[in-house]
Short mmCIF file of C-alpha atoms in Angstrom, two decimals:
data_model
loop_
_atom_site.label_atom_id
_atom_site.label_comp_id
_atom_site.label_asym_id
_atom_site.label_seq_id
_atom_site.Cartn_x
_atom_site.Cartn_y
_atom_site.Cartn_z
CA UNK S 1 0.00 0.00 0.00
CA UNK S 2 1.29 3.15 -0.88
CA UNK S 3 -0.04 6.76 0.84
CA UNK S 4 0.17 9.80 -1.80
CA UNK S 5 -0.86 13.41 -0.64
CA UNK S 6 -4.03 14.55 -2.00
CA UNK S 7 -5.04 18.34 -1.60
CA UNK S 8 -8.17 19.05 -3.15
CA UNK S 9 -10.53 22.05 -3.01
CA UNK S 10 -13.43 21.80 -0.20
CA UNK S 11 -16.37 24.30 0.53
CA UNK S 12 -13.67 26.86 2.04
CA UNK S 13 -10.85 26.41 0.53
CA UNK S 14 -8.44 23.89 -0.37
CA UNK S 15 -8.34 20.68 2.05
CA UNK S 16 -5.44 18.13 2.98
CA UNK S 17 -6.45 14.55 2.37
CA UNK S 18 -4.36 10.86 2.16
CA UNK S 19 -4.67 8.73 -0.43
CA UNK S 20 -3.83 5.27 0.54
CA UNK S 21 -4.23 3.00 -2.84
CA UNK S 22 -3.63 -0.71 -2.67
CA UNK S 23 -0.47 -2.61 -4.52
CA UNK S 24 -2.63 -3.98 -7.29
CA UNK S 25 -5.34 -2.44 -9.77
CA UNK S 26 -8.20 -0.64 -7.97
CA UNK S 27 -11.81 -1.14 -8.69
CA UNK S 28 -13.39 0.37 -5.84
CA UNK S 29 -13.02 3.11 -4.01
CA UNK S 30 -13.61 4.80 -0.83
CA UNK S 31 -13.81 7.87 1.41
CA UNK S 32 -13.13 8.10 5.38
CA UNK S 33 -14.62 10.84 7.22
CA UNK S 34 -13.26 11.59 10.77
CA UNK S 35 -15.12 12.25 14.04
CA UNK S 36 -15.71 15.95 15.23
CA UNK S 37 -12.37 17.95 15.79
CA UNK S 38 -10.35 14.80 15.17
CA UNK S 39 -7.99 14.62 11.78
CA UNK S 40 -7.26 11.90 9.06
CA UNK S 41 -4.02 11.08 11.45
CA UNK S 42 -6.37 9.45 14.36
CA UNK S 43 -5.07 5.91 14.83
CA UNK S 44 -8.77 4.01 14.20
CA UNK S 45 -8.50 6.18 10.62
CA UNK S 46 -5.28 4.84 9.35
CA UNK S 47 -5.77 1.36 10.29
CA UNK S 48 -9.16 1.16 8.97
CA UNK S 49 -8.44 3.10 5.58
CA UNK S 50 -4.84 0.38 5.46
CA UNK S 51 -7.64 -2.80 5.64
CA UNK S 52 -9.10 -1.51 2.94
CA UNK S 53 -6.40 -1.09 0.79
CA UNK S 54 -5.38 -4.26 1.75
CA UNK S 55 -8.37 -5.56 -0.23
CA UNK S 56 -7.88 -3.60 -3.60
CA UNK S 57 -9.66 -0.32 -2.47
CA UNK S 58 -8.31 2.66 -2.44
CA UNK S 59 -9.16 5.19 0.23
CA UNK S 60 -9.00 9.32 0.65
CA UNK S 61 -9.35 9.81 4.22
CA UNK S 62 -8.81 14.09 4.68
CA UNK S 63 -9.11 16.64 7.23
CA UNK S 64 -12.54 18.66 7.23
CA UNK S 65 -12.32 22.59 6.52
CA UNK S 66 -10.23 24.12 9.97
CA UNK S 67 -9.16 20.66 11.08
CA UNK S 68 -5.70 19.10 10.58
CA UNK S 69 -4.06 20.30 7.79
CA UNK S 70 -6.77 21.57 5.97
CA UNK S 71 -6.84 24.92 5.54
CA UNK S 72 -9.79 27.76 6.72
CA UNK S 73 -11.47 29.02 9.71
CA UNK S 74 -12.91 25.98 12.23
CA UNK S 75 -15.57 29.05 13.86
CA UNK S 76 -16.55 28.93 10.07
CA UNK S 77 -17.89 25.51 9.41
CA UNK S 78 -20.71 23.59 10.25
CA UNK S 79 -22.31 20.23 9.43
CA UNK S 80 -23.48 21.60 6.40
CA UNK S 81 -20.25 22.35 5.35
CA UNK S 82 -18.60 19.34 6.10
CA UNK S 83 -21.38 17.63 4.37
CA UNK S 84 -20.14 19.61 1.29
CA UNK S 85 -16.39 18.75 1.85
CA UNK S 86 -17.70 14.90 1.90
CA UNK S 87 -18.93 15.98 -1.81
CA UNK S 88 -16.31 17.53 -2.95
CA UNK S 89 -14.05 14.86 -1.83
CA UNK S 90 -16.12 12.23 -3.84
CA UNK S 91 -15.70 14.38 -6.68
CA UNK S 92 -12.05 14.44 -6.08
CA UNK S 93 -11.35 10.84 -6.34
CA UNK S 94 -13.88 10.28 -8.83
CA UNK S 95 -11.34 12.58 -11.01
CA UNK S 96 -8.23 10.86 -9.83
CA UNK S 97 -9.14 7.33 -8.85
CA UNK S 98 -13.26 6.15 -9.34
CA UNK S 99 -15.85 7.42 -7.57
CA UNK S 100 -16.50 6.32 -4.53
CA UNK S 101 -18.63 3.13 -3.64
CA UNK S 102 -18.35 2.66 0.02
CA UNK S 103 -18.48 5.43 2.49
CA UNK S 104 -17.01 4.74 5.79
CA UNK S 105 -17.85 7.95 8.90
CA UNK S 106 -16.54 7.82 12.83
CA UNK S 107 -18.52 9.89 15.48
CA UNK S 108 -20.11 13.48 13.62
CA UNK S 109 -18.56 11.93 10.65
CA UNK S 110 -20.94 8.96 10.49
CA UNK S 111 -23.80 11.21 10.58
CA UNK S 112 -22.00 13.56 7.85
CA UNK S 113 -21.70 10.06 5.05
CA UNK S 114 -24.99 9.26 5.86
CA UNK S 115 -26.50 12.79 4.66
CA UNK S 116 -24.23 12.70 2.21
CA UNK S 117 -24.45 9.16 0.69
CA UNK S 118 -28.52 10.15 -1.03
CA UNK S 119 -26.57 12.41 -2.96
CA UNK S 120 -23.78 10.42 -4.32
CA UNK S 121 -25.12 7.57 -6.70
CA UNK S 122 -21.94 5.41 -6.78
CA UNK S 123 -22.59 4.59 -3.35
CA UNK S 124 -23.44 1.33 -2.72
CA UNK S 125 -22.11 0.88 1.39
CA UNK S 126 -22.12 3.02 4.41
CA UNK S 127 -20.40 2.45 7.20
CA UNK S 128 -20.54 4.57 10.32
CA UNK S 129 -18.72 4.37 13.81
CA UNK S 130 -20.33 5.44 16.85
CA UNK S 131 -22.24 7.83 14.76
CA UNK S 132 -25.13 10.15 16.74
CA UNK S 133 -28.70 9.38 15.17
CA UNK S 134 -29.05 13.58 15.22
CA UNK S 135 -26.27 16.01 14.51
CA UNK S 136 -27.53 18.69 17.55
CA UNK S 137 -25.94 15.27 19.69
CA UNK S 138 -22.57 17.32 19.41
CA UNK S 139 -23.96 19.80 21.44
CA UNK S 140 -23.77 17.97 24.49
CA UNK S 141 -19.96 18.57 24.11
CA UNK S 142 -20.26 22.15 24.98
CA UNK S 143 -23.58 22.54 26.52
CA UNK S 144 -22.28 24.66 29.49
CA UNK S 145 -21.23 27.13 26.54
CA UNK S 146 -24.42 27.27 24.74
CA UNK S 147 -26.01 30.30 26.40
CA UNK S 148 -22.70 32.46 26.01
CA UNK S 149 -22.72 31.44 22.57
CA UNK S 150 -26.58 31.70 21.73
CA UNK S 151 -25.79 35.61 23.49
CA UNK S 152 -22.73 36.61 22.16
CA UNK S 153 -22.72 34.78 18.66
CA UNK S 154 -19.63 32.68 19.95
CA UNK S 155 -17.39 31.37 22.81
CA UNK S 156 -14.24 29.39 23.40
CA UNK S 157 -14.85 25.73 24.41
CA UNK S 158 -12.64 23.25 25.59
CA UNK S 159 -12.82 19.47 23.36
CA UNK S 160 -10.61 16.73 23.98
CA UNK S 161 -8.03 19.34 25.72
CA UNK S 162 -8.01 21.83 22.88
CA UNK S 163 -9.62 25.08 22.79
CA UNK S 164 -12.62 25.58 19.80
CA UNK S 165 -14.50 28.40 19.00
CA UNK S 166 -17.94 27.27 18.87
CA UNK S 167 -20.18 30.14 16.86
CA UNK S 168 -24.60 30.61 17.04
CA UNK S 169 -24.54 29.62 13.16
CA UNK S 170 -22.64 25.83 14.18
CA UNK S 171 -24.87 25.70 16.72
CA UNK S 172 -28.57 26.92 14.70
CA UNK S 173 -27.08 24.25 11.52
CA UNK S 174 -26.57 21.20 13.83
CA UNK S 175 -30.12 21.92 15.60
CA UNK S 176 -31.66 22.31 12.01
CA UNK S 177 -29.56 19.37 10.58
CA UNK S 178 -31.61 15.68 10.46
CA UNK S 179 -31.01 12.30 9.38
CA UNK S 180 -34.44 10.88 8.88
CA UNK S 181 -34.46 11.72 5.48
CA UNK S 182 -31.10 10.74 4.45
CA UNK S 183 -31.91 7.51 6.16
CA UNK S 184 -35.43 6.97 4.73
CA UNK S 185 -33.68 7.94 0.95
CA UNK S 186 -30.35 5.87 1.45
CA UNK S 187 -29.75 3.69 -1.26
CA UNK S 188 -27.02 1.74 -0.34
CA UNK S 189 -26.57 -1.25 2.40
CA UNK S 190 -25.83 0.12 5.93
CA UNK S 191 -23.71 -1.24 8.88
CA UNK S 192 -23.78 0.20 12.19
CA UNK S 193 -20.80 -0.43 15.02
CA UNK S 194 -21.14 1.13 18.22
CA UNK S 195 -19.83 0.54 21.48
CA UNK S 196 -22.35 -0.28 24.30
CA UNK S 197 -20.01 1.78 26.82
CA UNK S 198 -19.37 4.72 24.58
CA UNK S 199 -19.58 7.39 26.84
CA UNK S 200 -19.33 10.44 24.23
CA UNK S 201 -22.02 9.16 22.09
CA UNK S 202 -24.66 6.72 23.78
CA UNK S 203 -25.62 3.43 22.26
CA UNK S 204 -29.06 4.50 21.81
CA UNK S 205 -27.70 6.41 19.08
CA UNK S 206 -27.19 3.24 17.09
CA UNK S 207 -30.36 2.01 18.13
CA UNK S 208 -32.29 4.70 16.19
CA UNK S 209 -30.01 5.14 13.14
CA UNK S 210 -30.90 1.43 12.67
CA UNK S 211 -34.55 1.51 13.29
CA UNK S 212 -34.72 4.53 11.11
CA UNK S 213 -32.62 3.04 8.23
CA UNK S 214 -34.39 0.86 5.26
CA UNK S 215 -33.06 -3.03 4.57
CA UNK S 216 -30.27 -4.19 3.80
CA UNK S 217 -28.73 -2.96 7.41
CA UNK S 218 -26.43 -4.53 9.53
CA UNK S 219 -25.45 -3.38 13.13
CA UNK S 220 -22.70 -5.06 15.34
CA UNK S 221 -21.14 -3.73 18.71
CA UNK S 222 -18.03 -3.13 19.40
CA UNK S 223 -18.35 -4.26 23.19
CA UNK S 224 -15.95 -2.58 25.15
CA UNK S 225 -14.18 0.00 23.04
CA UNK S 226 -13.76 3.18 24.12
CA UNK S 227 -15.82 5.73 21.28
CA UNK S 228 -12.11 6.74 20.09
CA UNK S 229 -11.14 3.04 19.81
CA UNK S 230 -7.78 3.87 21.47
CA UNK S 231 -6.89 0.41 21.60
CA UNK S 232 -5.88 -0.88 18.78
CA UNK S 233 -7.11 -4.87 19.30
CA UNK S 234 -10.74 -2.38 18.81
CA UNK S 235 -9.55 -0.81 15.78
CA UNK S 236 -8.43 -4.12 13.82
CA UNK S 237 -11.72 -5.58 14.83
CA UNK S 238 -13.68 -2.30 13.23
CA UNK S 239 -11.48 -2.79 10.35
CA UNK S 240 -12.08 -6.34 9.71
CA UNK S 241 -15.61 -6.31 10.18
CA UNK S 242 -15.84 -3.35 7.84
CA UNK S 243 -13.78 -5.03 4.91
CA UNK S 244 -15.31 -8.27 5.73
CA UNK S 245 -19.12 -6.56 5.23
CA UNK S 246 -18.87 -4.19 2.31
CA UNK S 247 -17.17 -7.45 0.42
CA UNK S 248 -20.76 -8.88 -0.02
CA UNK S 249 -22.04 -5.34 -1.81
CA UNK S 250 -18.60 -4.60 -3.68
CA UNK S 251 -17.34 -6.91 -6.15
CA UNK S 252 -14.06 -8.69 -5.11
CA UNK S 253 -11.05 -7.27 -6.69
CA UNK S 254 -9.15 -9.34 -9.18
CA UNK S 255 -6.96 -12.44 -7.32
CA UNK S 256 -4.25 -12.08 -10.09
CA UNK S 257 -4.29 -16.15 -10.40
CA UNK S 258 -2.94 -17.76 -13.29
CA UNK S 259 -2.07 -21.38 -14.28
CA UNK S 260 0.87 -20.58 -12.24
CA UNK S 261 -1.18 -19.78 -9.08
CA UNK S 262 -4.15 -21.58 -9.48
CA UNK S 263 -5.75 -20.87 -5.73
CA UNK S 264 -5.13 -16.80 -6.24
CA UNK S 265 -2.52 -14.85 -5.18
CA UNK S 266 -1.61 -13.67 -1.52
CA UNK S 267 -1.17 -10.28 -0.90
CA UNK S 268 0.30 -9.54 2.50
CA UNK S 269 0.16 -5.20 3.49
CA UNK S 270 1.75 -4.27 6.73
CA UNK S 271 -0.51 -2.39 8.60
CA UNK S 272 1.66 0.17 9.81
CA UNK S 273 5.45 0.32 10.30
CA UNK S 274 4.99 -0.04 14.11
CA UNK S 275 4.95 -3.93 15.19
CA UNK S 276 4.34 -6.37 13.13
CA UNK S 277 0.40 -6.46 12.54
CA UNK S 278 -0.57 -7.34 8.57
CA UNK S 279 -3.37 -7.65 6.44
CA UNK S 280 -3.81 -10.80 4.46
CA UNK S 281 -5.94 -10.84 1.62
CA UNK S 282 -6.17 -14.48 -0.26
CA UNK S 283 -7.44 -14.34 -3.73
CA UNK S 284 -9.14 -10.98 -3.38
CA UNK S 285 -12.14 -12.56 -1.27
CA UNK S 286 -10.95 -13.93 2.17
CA UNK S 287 -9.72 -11.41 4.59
CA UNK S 288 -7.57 -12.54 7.70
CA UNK S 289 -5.00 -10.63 9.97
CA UNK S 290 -1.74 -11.35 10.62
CA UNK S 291 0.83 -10.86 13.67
CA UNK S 292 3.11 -11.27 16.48
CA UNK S 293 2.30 -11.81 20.16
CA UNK S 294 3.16 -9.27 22.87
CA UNK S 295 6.01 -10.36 24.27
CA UNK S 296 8.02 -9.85 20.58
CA UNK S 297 6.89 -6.69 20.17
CA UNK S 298 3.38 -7.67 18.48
CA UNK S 299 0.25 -6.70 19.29
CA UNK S 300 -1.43 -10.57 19.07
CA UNK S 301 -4.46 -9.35 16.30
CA UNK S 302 -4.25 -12.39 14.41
CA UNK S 303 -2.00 -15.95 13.70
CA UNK S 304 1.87 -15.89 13.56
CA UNK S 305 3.39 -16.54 10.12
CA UNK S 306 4.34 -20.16 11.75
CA UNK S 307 0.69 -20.64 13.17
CA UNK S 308 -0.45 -19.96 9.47
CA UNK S 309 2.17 -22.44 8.01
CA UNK S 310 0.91 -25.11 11.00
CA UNK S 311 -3.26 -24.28 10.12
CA UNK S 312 -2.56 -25.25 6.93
CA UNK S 313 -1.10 -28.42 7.29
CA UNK S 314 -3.60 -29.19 9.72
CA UNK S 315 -6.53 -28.18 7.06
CA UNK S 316 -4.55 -30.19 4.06
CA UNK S 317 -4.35 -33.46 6.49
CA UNK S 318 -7.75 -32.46 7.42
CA UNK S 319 -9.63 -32.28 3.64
CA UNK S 320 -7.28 -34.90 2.80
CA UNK S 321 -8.62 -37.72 5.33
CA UNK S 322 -12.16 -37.17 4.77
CA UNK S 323 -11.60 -37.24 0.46
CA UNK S 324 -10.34 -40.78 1.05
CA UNK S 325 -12.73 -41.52 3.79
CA UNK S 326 -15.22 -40.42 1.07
CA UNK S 327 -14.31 -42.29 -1.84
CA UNK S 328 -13.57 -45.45 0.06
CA UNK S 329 -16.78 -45.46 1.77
CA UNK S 330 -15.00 -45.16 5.43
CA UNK S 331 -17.83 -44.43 8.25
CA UNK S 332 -16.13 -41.48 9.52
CA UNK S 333 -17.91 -39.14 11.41
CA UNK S 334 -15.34 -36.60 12.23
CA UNK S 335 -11.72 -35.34 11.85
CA UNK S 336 -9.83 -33.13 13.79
CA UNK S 337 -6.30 -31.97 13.54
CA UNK S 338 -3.91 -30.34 16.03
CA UNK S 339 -0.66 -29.17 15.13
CA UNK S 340 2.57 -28.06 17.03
CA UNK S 341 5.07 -26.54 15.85
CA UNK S 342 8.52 -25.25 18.51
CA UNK S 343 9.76 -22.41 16.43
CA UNK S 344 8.47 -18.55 16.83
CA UNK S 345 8.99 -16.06 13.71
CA UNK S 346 10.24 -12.89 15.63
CA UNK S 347 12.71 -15.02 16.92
CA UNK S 348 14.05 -16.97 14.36
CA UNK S 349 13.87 -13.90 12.13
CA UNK S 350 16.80 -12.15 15.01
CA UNK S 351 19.29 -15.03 13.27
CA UNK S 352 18.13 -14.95 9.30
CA UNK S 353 21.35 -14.06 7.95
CA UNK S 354 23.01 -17.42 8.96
CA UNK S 355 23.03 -19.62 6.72
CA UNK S 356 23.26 -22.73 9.16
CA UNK S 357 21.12 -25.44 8.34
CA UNK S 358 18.05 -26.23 10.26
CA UNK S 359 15.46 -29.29 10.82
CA UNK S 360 11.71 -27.98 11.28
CA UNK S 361 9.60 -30.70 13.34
CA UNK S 362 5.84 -30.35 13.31
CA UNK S 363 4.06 -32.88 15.85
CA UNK S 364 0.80 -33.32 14.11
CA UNK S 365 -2.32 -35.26 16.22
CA UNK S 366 -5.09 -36.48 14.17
CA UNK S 367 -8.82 -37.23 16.08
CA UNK S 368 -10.62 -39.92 14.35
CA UNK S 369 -14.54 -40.40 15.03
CA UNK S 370 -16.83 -43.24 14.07
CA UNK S 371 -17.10 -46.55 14.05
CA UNK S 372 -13.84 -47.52 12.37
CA UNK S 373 -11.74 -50.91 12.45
CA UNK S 374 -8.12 -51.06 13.32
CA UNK S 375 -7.30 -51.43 9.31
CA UNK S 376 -9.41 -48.12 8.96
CA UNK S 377 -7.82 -46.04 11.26
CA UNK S 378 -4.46 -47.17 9.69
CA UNK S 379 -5.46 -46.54 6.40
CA UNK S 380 -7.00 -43.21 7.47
CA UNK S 381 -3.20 -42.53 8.98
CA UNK S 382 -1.19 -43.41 5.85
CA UNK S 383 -3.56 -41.16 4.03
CA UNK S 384 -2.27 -38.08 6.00
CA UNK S 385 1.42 -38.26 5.12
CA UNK S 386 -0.05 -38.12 1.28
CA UNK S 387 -1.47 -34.68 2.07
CA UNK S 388 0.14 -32.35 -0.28
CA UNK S 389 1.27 -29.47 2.14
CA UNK S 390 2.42 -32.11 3.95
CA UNK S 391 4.79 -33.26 1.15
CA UNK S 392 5.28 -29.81 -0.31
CA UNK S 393 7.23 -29.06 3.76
CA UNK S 394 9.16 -32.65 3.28
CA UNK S 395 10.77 -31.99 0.11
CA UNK S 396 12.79 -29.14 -0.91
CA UNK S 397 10.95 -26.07 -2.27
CA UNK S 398 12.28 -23.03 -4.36
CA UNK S 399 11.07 -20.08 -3.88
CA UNK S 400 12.08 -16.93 -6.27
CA UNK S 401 11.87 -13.13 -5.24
CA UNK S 402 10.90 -10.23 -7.53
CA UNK S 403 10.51 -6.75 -6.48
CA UNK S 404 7.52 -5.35 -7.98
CA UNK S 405 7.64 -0.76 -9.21
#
């Protein structure tokens, strides 16, 4: 995944976006709209708009007018306007890229795609993030400021530790501002993620977006993430259930198989260059996560590259028992496979440039259920050691490196 700067002109002025396109041809794209006073930089943004990549879409996350690195006056804006920088942005990368066809909002910016999405045909998925069901929600955020501002047009509020200027026109848009009809109009599948503990935006929120919202919608918690989703185990989870969703209303990008690769390729994108999280796309449909534990300086999201290598011997000795079983009319009733394997990638990767040679053991246990005579069983345990991974690890293997402009 590569991440290009992308300035493009918004309702006030020019506005400082990220452009993070996959390693592969794109057929989809997507925007990411940020919560209220947040940037493009928050953490849940970046590894949310890298999943996506990951799958073959590419994604303009930017900073609304005032925020970030976008340029005019924050006292200036409203919802309105950033309603109209979500437009303009679509615009944007429909000139650079394709227009967008998935729409992805945390916090005010949920509620900002979702007013914006009726208006954008090439829509086809929403997404929001602990998204209020009503814009004026926001104003719970400064409510001890409201009569100052509602009598002197504006005031200084305090958000998150930095100081705002809140003006009467922000504050007379939001209260004006619904989503009912946006909802009732939407034409495009929705999914809704909220935290039952969010304490900035309640639950309830959810709760009404979804009630309000036509079929096909989709709502699943988030448990107990905090509404920033500080914690990144939270954000990988909102990521993969995004990708994971919008996959069934966005035609899978091209797997790049050929006769040479006839289960699809397998793109691996780092997440970020802190620790050692990945995304793994297999053949442009199946989306998993990749990582490290803890104590190597991971952050234990998803399988270790050994744990991968070990699942799929276990799934090849696996399919590979019940085909015979099948064909030779074998009453098995179940098969299970565990597989160990001593080694740990972090580790072993501390002593790659030796050139020693080195004897992998995998201790593989195979469950056998059903009413099966002794010369079963044994048949059923020959079988395994014909299971191609399992021969593919045996013999030697050559493996050839190309980098790729």
């Amino acid at each position: 995944m590569s991440n290009d700067e992308f300035i493009f002109d918004g309702s006030m002025g020019p506005l400082s976006g990220r452009l993070s396109l996959p390693d592969r041809p794109v057929t989809h794209s997507a925007l990411f709209a940020h919560c209220f006073t947040c940037s493009k930089d928050i953490p849940a943004a970046k590894r949310i708009t890298s999943a996506l990549a990951a799958r073959g879409i590419a994604v303009l996350s930017f900073d609304f007018t005032g925020l970030g690195h976008s340029d005019g006056e924050f006292e200036n804006t409203n919802f309105s306007s950033n309603v109209e920088d979500l437009r303009a942005a679509a615009a944007a990368l429909e000139a650079r890229v394709a227009p967008p066809s998935l729409l992805v909002g945390h916090s005010l910016g949920g509620a900002a795609v979702i007013a914006a999405a009726p208006t954008l045909p090439s829509v086809k998925a929403v997404a929001t993030i602990g998204a209020p069901s009503d814009p004026e929600h926001v104003q719970g955020l400064f409510r001890d400021a409201v009569p100052e501002i509602n009598d002197r047009g504006s005031a200084e509020v305090d958000l998150a530790g930095r100081s705002f200027t809140i003006t009467k026109q922000f504050v007379d848009d939001i209260g004006n501002a619904s989503l009912h009809g946006a909802l009732l109009t939407l034409d495009a599948a929705l999914l809704v993620m909220h935290s039952p503990v969010d304490e900035i935006v309640n639950v309830s929120n959810a709760a009404e977006i979804f009630k309000a919202a036509l079929h096909p919608k989709s709502y699943v918690s988030l448990d107990d993430a905090d509404h920033l989703m500080r914690r990144v185990a939270d954000a990988e989870y909102a990521a993969s259930v995004i990708t994971a969703w919008a996959g069934r209303y966005l035609p899978p990008a091209p797997s790049g198989s050929g006769q040479s690769a006839p289960d699809g390729d397998v793109l691996v994108s780092e997440v970020s260059p802190d620790g050692f999280a990945h995304d793994v796309l297999v053949a442009g449909t199946h989306q998993l996560s990749a990582d490290e534990p803890e104590d190597v300086g991971g952050t234990n999201t998803g399988p270790t590259p050994y744990q991968f290598l070990a699942a799929g011997l276990g799934a090849c000795t696996s399919m590979t028992i019940r085909l015979y079983a099948r064909r030779k009319k074998i009453p098995l009733e179940h098969v299970s496979v565990t597989v160990r394997h001593d080694k740990r990638h972090a580790i072993e990767c501390e002593g790659c440039e030796t050139t020693e040679p080195k004897v992998d053991h995998f201790q593989r246990d195979i469950r056998l259920s059903g009413e099966l005579s002794d010369e079963q069983v044994a048949s059923l345990l020959a079988i395994a050691d014909k299971c191609p991974v399992h021969r593919t690890l045996e013999r030697a293997s050559h493996i050839s490196t190309t980098r790729v402009s």
